[in-house]
mmCIF file of C-alpha atoms and ligand atoms in Angstrom:
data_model
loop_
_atom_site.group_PDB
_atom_site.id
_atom_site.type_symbol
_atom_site.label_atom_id
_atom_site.label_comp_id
_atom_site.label_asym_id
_atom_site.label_seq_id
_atom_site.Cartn_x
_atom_site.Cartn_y
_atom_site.Cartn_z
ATOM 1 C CA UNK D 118 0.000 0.000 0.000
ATOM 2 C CA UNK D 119 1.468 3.646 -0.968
ATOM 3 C CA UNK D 120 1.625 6.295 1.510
ATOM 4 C CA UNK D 121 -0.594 9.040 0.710
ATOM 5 C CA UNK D 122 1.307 11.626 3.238
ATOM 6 C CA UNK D 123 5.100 11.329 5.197
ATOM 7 C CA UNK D 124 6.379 13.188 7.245
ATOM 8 C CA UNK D 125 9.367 13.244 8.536
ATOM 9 C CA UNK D 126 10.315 15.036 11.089
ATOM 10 C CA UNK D 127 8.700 18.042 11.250
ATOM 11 C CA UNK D 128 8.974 20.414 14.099
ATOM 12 C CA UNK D 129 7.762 23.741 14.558
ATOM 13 C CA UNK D 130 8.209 27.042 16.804
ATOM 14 C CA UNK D 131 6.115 29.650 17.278
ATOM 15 C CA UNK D 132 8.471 32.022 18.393
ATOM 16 C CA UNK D 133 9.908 30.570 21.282
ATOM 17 C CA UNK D 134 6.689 27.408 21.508
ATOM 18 C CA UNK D 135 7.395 24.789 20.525
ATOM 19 C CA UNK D 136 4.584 23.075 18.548
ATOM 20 C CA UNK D 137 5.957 20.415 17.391
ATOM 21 C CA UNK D 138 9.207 18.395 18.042
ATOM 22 C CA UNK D 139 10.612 15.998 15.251
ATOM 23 C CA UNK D 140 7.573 14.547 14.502
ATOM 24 C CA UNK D 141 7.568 11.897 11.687
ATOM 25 C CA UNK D 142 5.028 9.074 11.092
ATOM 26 C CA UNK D 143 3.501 8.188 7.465
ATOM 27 C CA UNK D 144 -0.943 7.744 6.526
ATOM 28 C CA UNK D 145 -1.079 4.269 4.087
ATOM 29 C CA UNK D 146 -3.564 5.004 1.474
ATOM 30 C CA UNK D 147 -6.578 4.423 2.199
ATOM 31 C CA UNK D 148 -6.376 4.521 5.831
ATOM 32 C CA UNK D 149 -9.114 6.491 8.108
ATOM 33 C CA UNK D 150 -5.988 8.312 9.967
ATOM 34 C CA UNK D 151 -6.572 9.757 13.770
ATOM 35 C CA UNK D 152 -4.063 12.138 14.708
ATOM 36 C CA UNK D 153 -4.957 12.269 18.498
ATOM 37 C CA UNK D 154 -3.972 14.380 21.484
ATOM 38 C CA UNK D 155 -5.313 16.538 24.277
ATOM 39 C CA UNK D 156 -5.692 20.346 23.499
ATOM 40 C CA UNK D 157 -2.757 22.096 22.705
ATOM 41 C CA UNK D 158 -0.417 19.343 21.509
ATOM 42 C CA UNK D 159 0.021 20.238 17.526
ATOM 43 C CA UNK D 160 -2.562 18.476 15.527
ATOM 44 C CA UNK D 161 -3.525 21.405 14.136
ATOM 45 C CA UNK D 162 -0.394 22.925 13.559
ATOM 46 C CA UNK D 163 0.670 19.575 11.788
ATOM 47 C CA UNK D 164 -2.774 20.203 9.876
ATOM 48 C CA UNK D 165 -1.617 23.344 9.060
ATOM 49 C CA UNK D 166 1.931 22.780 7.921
ATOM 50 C CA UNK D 167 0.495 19.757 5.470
ATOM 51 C CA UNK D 168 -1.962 22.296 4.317
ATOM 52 C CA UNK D 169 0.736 25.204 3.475
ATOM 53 C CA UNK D 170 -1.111 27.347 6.134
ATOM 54 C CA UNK D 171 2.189 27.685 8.497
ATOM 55 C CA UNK D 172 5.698 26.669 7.332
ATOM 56 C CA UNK D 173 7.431 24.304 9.572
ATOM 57 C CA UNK D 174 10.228 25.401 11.617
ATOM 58 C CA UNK D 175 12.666 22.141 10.151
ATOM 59 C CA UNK D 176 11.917 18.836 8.608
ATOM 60 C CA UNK D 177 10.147 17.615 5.496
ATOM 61 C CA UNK D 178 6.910 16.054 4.292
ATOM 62 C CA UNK D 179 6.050 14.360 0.774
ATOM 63 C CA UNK D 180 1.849 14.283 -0.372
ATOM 64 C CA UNK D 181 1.052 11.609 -2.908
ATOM 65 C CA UNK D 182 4.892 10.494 -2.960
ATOM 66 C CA UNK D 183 5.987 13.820 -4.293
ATOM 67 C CA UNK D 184 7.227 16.874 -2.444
ATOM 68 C CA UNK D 185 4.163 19.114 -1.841
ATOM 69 C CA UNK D 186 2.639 21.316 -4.193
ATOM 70 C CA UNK D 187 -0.087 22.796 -5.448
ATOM 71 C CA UNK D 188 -0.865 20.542 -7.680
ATOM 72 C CA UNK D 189 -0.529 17.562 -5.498
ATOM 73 C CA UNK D 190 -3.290 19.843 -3.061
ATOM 74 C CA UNK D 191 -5.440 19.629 -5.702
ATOM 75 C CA UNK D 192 -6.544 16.090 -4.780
ATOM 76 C CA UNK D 193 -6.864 16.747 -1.011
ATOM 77 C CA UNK D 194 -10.313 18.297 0.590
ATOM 78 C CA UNK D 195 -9.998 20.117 3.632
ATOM 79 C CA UNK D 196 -12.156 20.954 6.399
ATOM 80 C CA UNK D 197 -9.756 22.737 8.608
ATOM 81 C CA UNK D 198 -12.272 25.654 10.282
ATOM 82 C CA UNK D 199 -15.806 26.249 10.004
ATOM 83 C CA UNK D 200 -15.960 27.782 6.475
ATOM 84 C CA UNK D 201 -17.440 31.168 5.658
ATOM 85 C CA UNK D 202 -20.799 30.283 4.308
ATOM 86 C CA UNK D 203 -23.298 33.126 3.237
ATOM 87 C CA UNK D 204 -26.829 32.687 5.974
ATOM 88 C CA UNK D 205 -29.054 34.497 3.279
ATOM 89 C CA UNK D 206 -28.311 31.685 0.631
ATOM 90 C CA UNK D 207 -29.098 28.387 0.327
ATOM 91 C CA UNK D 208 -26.716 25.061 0.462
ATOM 92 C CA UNK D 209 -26.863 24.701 -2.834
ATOM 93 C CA UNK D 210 -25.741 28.385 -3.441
ATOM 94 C CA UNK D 211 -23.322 28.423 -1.044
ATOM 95 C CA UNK D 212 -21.383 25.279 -2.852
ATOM 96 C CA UNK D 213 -21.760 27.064 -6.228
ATOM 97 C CA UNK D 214 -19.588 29.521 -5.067
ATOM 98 C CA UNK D 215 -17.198 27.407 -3.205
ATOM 99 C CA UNK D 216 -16.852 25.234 -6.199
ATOM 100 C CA UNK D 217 -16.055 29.069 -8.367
ATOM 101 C CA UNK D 218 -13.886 29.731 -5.703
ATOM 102 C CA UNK D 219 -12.009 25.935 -5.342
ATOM 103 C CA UNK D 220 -11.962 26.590 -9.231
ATOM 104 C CA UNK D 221 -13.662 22.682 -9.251
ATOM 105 C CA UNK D 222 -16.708 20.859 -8.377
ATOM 106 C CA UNK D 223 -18.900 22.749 -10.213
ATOM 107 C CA UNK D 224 -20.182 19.550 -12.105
ATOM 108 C CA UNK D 225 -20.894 17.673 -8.717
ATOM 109 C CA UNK D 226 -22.664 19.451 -6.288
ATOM 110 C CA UNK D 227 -25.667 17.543 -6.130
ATOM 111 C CA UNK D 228 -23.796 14.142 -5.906
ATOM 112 C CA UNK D 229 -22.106 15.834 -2.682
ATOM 113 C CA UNK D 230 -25.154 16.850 -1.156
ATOM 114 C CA UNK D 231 -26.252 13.683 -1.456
ATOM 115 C CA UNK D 232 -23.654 12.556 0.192
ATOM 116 C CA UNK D 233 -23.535 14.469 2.822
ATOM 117 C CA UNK D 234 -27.417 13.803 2.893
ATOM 118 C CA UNK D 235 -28.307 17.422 2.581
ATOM 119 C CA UNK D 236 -29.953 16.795 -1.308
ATOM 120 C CA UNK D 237 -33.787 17.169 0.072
ATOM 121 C CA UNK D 238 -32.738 20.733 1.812
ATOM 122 C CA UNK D 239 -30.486 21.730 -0.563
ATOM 123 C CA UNK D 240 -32.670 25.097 -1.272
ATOM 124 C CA UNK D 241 -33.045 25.979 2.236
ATOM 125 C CA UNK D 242 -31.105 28.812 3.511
ATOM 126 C CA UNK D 243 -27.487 27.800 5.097
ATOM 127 C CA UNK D 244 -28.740 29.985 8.295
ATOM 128 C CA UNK D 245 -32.318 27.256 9.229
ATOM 129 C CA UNK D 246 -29.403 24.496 8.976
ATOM 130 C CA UNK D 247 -29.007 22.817 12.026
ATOM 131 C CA UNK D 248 -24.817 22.867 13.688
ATOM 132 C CA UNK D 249 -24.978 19.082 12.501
ATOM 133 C CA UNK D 250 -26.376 20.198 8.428
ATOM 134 C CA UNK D 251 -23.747 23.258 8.663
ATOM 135 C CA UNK D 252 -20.762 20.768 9.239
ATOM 136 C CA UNK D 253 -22.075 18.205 6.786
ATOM 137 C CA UNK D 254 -22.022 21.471 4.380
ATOM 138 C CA UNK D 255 -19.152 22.231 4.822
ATOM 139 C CA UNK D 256 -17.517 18.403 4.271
ATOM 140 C CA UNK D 257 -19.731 19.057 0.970
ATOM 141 C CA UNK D 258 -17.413 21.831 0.175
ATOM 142 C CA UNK D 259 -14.732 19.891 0.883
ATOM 143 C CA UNK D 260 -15.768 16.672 -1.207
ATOM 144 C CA UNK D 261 -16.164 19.104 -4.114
ATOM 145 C CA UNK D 262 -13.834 18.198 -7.084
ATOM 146 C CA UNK D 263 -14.117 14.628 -5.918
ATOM 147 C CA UNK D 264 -10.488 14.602 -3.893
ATOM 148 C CA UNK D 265 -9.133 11.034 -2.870
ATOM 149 C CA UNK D 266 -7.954 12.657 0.529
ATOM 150 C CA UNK D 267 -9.697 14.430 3.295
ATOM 151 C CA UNK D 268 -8.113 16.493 5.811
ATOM 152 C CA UNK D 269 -10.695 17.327 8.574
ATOM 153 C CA UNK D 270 -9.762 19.290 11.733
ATOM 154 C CA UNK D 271 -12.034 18.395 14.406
ATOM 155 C CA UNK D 272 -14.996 17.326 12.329
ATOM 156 C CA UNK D 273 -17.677 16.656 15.314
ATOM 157 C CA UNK D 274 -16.540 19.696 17.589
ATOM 158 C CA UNK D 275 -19.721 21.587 19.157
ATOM 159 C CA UNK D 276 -21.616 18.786 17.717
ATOM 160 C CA UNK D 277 -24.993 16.856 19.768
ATOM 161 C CA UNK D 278 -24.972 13.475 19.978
ATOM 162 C CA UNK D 279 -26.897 12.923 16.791
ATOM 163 C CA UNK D 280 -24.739 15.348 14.713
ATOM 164 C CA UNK D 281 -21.553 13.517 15.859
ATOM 165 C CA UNK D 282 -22.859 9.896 15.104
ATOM 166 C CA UNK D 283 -24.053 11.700 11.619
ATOM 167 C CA UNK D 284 -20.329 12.912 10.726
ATOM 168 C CA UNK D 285 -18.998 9.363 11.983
ATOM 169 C CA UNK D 286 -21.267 7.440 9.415
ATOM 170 C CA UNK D 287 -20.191 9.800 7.044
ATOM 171 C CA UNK D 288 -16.839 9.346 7.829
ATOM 172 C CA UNK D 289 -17.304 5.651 7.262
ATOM 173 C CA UNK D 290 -19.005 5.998 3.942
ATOM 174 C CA UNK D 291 -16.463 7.973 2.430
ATOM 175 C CA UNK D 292 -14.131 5.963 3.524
ATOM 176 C CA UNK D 293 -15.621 2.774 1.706
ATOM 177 C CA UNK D 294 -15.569 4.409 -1.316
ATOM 178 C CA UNK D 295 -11.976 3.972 -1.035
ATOM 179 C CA UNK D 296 -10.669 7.706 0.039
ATOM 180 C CA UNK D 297 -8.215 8.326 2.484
ATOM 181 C CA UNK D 298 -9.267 10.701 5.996
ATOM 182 C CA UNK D 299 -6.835 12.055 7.447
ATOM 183 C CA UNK D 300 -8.608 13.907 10.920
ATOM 184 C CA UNK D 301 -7.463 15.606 13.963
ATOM 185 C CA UNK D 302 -9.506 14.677 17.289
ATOM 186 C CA UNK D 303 -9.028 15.097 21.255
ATOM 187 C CA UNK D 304 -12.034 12.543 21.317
ATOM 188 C CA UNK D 305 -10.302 8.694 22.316
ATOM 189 C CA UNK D 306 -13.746 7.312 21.377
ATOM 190 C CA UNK D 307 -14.035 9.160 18.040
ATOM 191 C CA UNK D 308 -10.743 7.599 17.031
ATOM 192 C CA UNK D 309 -11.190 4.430 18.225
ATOM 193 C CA UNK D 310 -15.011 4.606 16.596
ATOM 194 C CA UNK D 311 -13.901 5.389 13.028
ATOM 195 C CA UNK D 312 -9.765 5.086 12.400
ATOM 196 C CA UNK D 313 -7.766 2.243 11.180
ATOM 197 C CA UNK D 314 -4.337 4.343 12.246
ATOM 198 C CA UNK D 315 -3.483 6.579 14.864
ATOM 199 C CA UNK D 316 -0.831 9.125 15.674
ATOM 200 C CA UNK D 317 -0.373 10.107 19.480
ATOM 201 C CA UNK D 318 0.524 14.030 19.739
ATOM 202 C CA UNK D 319 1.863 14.824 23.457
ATOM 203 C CA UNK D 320 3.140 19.097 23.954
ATOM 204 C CA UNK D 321 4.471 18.402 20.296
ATOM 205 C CA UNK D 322 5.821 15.010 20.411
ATOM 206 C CA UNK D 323 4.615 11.897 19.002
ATOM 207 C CA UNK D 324 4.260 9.376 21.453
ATOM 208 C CA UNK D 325 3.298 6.437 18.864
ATOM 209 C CA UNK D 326 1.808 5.948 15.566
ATOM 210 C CA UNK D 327 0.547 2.937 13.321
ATOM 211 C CA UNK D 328 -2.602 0.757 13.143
ATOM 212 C CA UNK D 329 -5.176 0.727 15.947
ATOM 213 C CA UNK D 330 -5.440 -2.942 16.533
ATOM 214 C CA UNK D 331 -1.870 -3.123 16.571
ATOM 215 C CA UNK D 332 -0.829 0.089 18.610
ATOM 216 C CA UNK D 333 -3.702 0.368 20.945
ATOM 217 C CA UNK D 334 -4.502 -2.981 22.059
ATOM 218 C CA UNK D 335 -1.342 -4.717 21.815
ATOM 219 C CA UNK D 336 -1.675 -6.088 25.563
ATOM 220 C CA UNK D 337 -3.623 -9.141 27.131
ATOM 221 C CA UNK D 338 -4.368 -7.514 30.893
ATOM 222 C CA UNK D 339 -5.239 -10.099 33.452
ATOM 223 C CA UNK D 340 -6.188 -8.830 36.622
ATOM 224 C CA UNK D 341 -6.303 -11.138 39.910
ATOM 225 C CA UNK D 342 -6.922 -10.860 43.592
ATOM 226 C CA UNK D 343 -5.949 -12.964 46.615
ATOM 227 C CA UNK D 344 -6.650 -12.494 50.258
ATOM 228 C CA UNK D 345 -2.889 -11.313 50.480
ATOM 229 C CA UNK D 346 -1.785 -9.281 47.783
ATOM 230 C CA UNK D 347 1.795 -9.462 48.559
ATOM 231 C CA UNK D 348 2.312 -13.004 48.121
ATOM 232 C CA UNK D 349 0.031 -13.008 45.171
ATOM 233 C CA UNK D 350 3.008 -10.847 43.747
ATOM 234 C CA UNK D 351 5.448 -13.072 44.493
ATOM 235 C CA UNK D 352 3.574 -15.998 43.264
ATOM 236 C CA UNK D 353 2.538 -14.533 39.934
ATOM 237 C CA UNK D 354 6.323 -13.249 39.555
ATOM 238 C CA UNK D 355 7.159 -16.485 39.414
ATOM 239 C CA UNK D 356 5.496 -17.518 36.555
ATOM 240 C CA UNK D 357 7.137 -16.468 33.231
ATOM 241 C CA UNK D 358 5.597 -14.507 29.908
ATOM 242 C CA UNK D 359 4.270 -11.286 31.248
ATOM 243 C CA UNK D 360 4.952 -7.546 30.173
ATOM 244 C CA UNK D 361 4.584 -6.004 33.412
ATOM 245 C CA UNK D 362 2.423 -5.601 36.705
ATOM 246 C CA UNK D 363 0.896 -3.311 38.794
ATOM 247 C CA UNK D 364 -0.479 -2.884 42.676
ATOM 248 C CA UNK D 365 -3.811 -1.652 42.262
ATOM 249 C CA UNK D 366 -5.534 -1.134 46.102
ATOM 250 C CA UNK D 367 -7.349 -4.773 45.753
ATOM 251 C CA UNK D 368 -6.057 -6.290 42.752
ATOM 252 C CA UNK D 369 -2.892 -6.806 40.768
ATOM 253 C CA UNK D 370 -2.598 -5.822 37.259
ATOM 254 C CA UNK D 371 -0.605 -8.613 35.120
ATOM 255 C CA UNK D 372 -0.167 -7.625 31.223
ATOM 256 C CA UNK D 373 0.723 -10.363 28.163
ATOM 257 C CA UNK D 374 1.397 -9.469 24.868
ATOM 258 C CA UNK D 375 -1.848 -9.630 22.713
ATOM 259 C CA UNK D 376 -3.291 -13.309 22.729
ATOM 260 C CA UNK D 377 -1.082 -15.097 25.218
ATOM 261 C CA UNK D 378 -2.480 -14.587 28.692
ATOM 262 C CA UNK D 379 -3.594 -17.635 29.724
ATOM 263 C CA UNK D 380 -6.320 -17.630 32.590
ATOM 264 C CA UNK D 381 -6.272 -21.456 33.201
ATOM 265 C CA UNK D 382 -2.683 -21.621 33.330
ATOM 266 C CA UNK D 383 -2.601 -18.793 35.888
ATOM 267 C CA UNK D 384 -5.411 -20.713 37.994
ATOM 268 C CA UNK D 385 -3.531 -23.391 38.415
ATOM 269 C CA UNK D 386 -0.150 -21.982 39.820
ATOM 270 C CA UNK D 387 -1.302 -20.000 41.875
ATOM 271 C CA UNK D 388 -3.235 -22.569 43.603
ATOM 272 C CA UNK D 389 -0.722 -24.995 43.326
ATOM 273 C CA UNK D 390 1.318 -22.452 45.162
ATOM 274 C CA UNK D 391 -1.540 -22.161 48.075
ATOM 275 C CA UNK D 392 -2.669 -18.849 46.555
ATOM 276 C CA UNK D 393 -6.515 -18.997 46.013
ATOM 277 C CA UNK D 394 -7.963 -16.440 43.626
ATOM 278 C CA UNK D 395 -11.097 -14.585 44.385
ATOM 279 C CA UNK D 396 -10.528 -12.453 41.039
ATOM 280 C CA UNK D 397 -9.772 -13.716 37.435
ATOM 281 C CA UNK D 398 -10.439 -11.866 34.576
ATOM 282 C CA UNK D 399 -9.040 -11.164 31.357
ATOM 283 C CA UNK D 400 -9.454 -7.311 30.348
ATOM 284 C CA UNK D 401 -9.123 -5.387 27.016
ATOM 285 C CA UNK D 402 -6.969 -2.700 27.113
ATOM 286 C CA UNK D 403 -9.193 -0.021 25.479
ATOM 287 C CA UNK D 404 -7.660 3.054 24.235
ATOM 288 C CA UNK D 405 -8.956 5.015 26.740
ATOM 289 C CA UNK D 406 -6.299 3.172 29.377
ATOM 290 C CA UNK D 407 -3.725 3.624 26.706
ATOM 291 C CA UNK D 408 -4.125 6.807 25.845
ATOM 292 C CA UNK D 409 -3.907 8.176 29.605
ATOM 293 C CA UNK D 410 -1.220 6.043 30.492
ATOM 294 C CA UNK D 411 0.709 7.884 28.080
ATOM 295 C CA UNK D 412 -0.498 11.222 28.055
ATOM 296 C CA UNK D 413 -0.247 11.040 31.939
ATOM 297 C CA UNK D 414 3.933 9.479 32.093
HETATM 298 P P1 ATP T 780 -6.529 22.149 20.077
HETATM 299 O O1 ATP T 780 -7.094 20.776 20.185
HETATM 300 O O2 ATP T 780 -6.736 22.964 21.302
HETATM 301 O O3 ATP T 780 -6.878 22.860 18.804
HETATM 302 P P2 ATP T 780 -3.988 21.381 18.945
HETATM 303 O O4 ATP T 780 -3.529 20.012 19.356
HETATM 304 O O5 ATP T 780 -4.562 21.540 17.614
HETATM 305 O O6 ATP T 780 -4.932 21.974 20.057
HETATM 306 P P3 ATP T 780 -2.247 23.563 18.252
HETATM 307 O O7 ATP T 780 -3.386 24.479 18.055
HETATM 308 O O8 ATP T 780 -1.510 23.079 17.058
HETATM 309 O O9 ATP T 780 -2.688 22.281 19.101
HETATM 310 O O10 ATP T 780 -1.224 24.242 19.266
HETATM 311 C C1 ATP T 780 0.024 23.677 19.636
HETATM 312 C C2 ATP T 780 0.781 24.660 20.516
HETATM 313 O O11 ATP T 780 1.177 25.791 19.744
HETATM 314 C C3 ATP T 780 0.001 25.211 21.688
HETATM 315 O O12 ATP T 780 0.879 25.395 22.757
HETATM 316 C C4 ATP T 780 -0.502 26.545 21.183
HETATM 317 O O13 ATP T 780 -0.693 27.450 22.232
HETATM 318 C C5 ATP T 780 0.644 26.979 20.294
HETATM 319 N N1 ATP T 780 0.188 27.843 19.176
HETATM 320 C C6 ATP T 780 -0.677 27.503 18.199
HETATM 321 N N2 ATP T 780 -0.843 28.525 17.316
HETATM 322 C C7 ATP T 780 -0.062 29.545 17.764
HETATM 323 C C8 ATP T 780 0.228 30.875 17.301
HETATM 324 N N3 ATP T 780 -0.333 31.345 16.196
HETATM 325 N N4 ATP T 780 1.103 31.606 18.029
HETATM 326 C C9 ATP T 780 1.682 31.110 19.146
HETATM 327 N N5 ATP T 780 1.465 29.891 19.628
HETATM 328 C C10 ATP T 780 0.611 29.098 18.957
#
């Protein structure tokens, strides 16, 4: 699979902030690509930079396998702020002159609004849209010209409930038809939800990138209780193939790599040592758990 976008590390200052430090991870076409972190940590700086809205500071990035330009922009859609649209006129209207201005997409307007599932209020005026219609405009605008990529910043921010799952079935859609989304979330559910990759952003740093199965839930976490916790420890120390463990107040933590924790196994040494278990259970790590454990370090 060809990358659609790599960068390599990029890093950026805004005067003396740093935005971003050496960050360098690639998108595989076709890929629904997360780039996750809490406020604040350079997503959309990175956004921006890809975009040729800021310059980075040092490093380089290639779009489509070439070094960027305008031409190679041409094929990426962008959502990066809440466009400009006019309240007084209607979707419809409003994409008209977004396609005039993109300078494409004249010839498929209606195919994006029924995309976006705006066709049957396509003559009402953009200001009796709901948030949820206004957003789904404006990923119109941004499907105009049919591009293969799709840059969204934030695409469910200030969203209800119902708008967000909207955008996220959207999301989905387009990315059966084969294009590549590349979007920028604080959301761990949104990411987890609708992405096939993920790049953690920490203050500017990436903290790991790469496939969500493989990234995010890469552990088997067991975790077990005993009327003494201590020689639990001990006991479950002395059987082999974990990662790592942790004290919690009433229960130890044991983590596997993916697939190998092995409950019976674990049962029976720690009886056969004279350790009785009261707790057993094999947890997913979600990526929730992973994300705070290392946002938090
Ligand atoms: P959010 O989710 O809040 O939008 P973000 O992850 O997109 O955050 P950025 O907006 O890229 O993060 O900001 C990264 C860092 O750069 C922050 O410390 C921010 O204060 C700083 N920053 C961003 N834009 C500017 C600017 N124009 N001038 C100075 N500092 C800036």
């Amino acid at each position: 699979m060809n990358n659609i976008l790599d960068i390599n590390g990029i890093s950026k200052f805004y005067g003396p902030i740093q935005a971003l430090d050496n960050v360098s991870f690639s998108v595989p076409a076709g890929s629904v690509f997360g780039i996750l972190g809490p406020n604040g940590s350079g997503k959309t700086t990175l956004l921006g930079i890809v975009m040729d809205i800021l310059r980075a500071t040092s490093g380089t990035f290639t779009l489509l396998g070439q070094p960027p330009s305008a031409d190679s922009r041409k094929h990426i859609g962008t959502l990066l702020e809440t466009p400009n649209f006019y309240h007084y006129l209607s979707g419809e209207n409003n994409l008209r002159i977004a396609a005039e201005i993109k300078g494409s997409g004249k010839d498929n307007i209606n195919e994006v609004l029924q995309k976006v599932n705006l066709y049957d209020r396509r003559m009402s005026k953009f200001m009796t849209y709901s948030l949820g219609m206004k957003q789904r405009l404006a990923i119109a605008s941004a499907l105009l010209g049919n591009p293969d990529v799709l840059v969204f910043d934030e695409p469910t921010n200030g969203l209800d409930p119902v708008g967000i799952a909207e955008i996220r079935e959207l999301i989905k859609r387009l990315a059966e038809e084969g294009k590549t989304i590349i979007m920028a979330s604080h959301l761990l559910d949104e990411v987890e939800k609708v992405c096939t990759h993920v790049a953690i952003l920490k203050k500017g740093k990436l903290l790991l990138s790469g496939n969500v199965d493989e990234v995010l839930v890469n552990e088997d976490i067991v975790e077990v209780s005993a009327s003494s916790l201590d020689r639990l420890e001990e006991v479950m120390r002395s059987l082999n193939g974990h990662i790592n463990m942790k004290r919690n107040p009433h229960s130890l933590q044991v983590n596997y790599p993916l697939g190998t924790a092995n409950l019976e196994r674990i049962n029976q040494h720690c009886f056969s040592q004279g350790v009785v278990l009261n707790l057993l259970q094999l947890k997913k790590k979600s990526l929730e758990t992973k994300f705070f454990e290392l946002t938090n370090n």
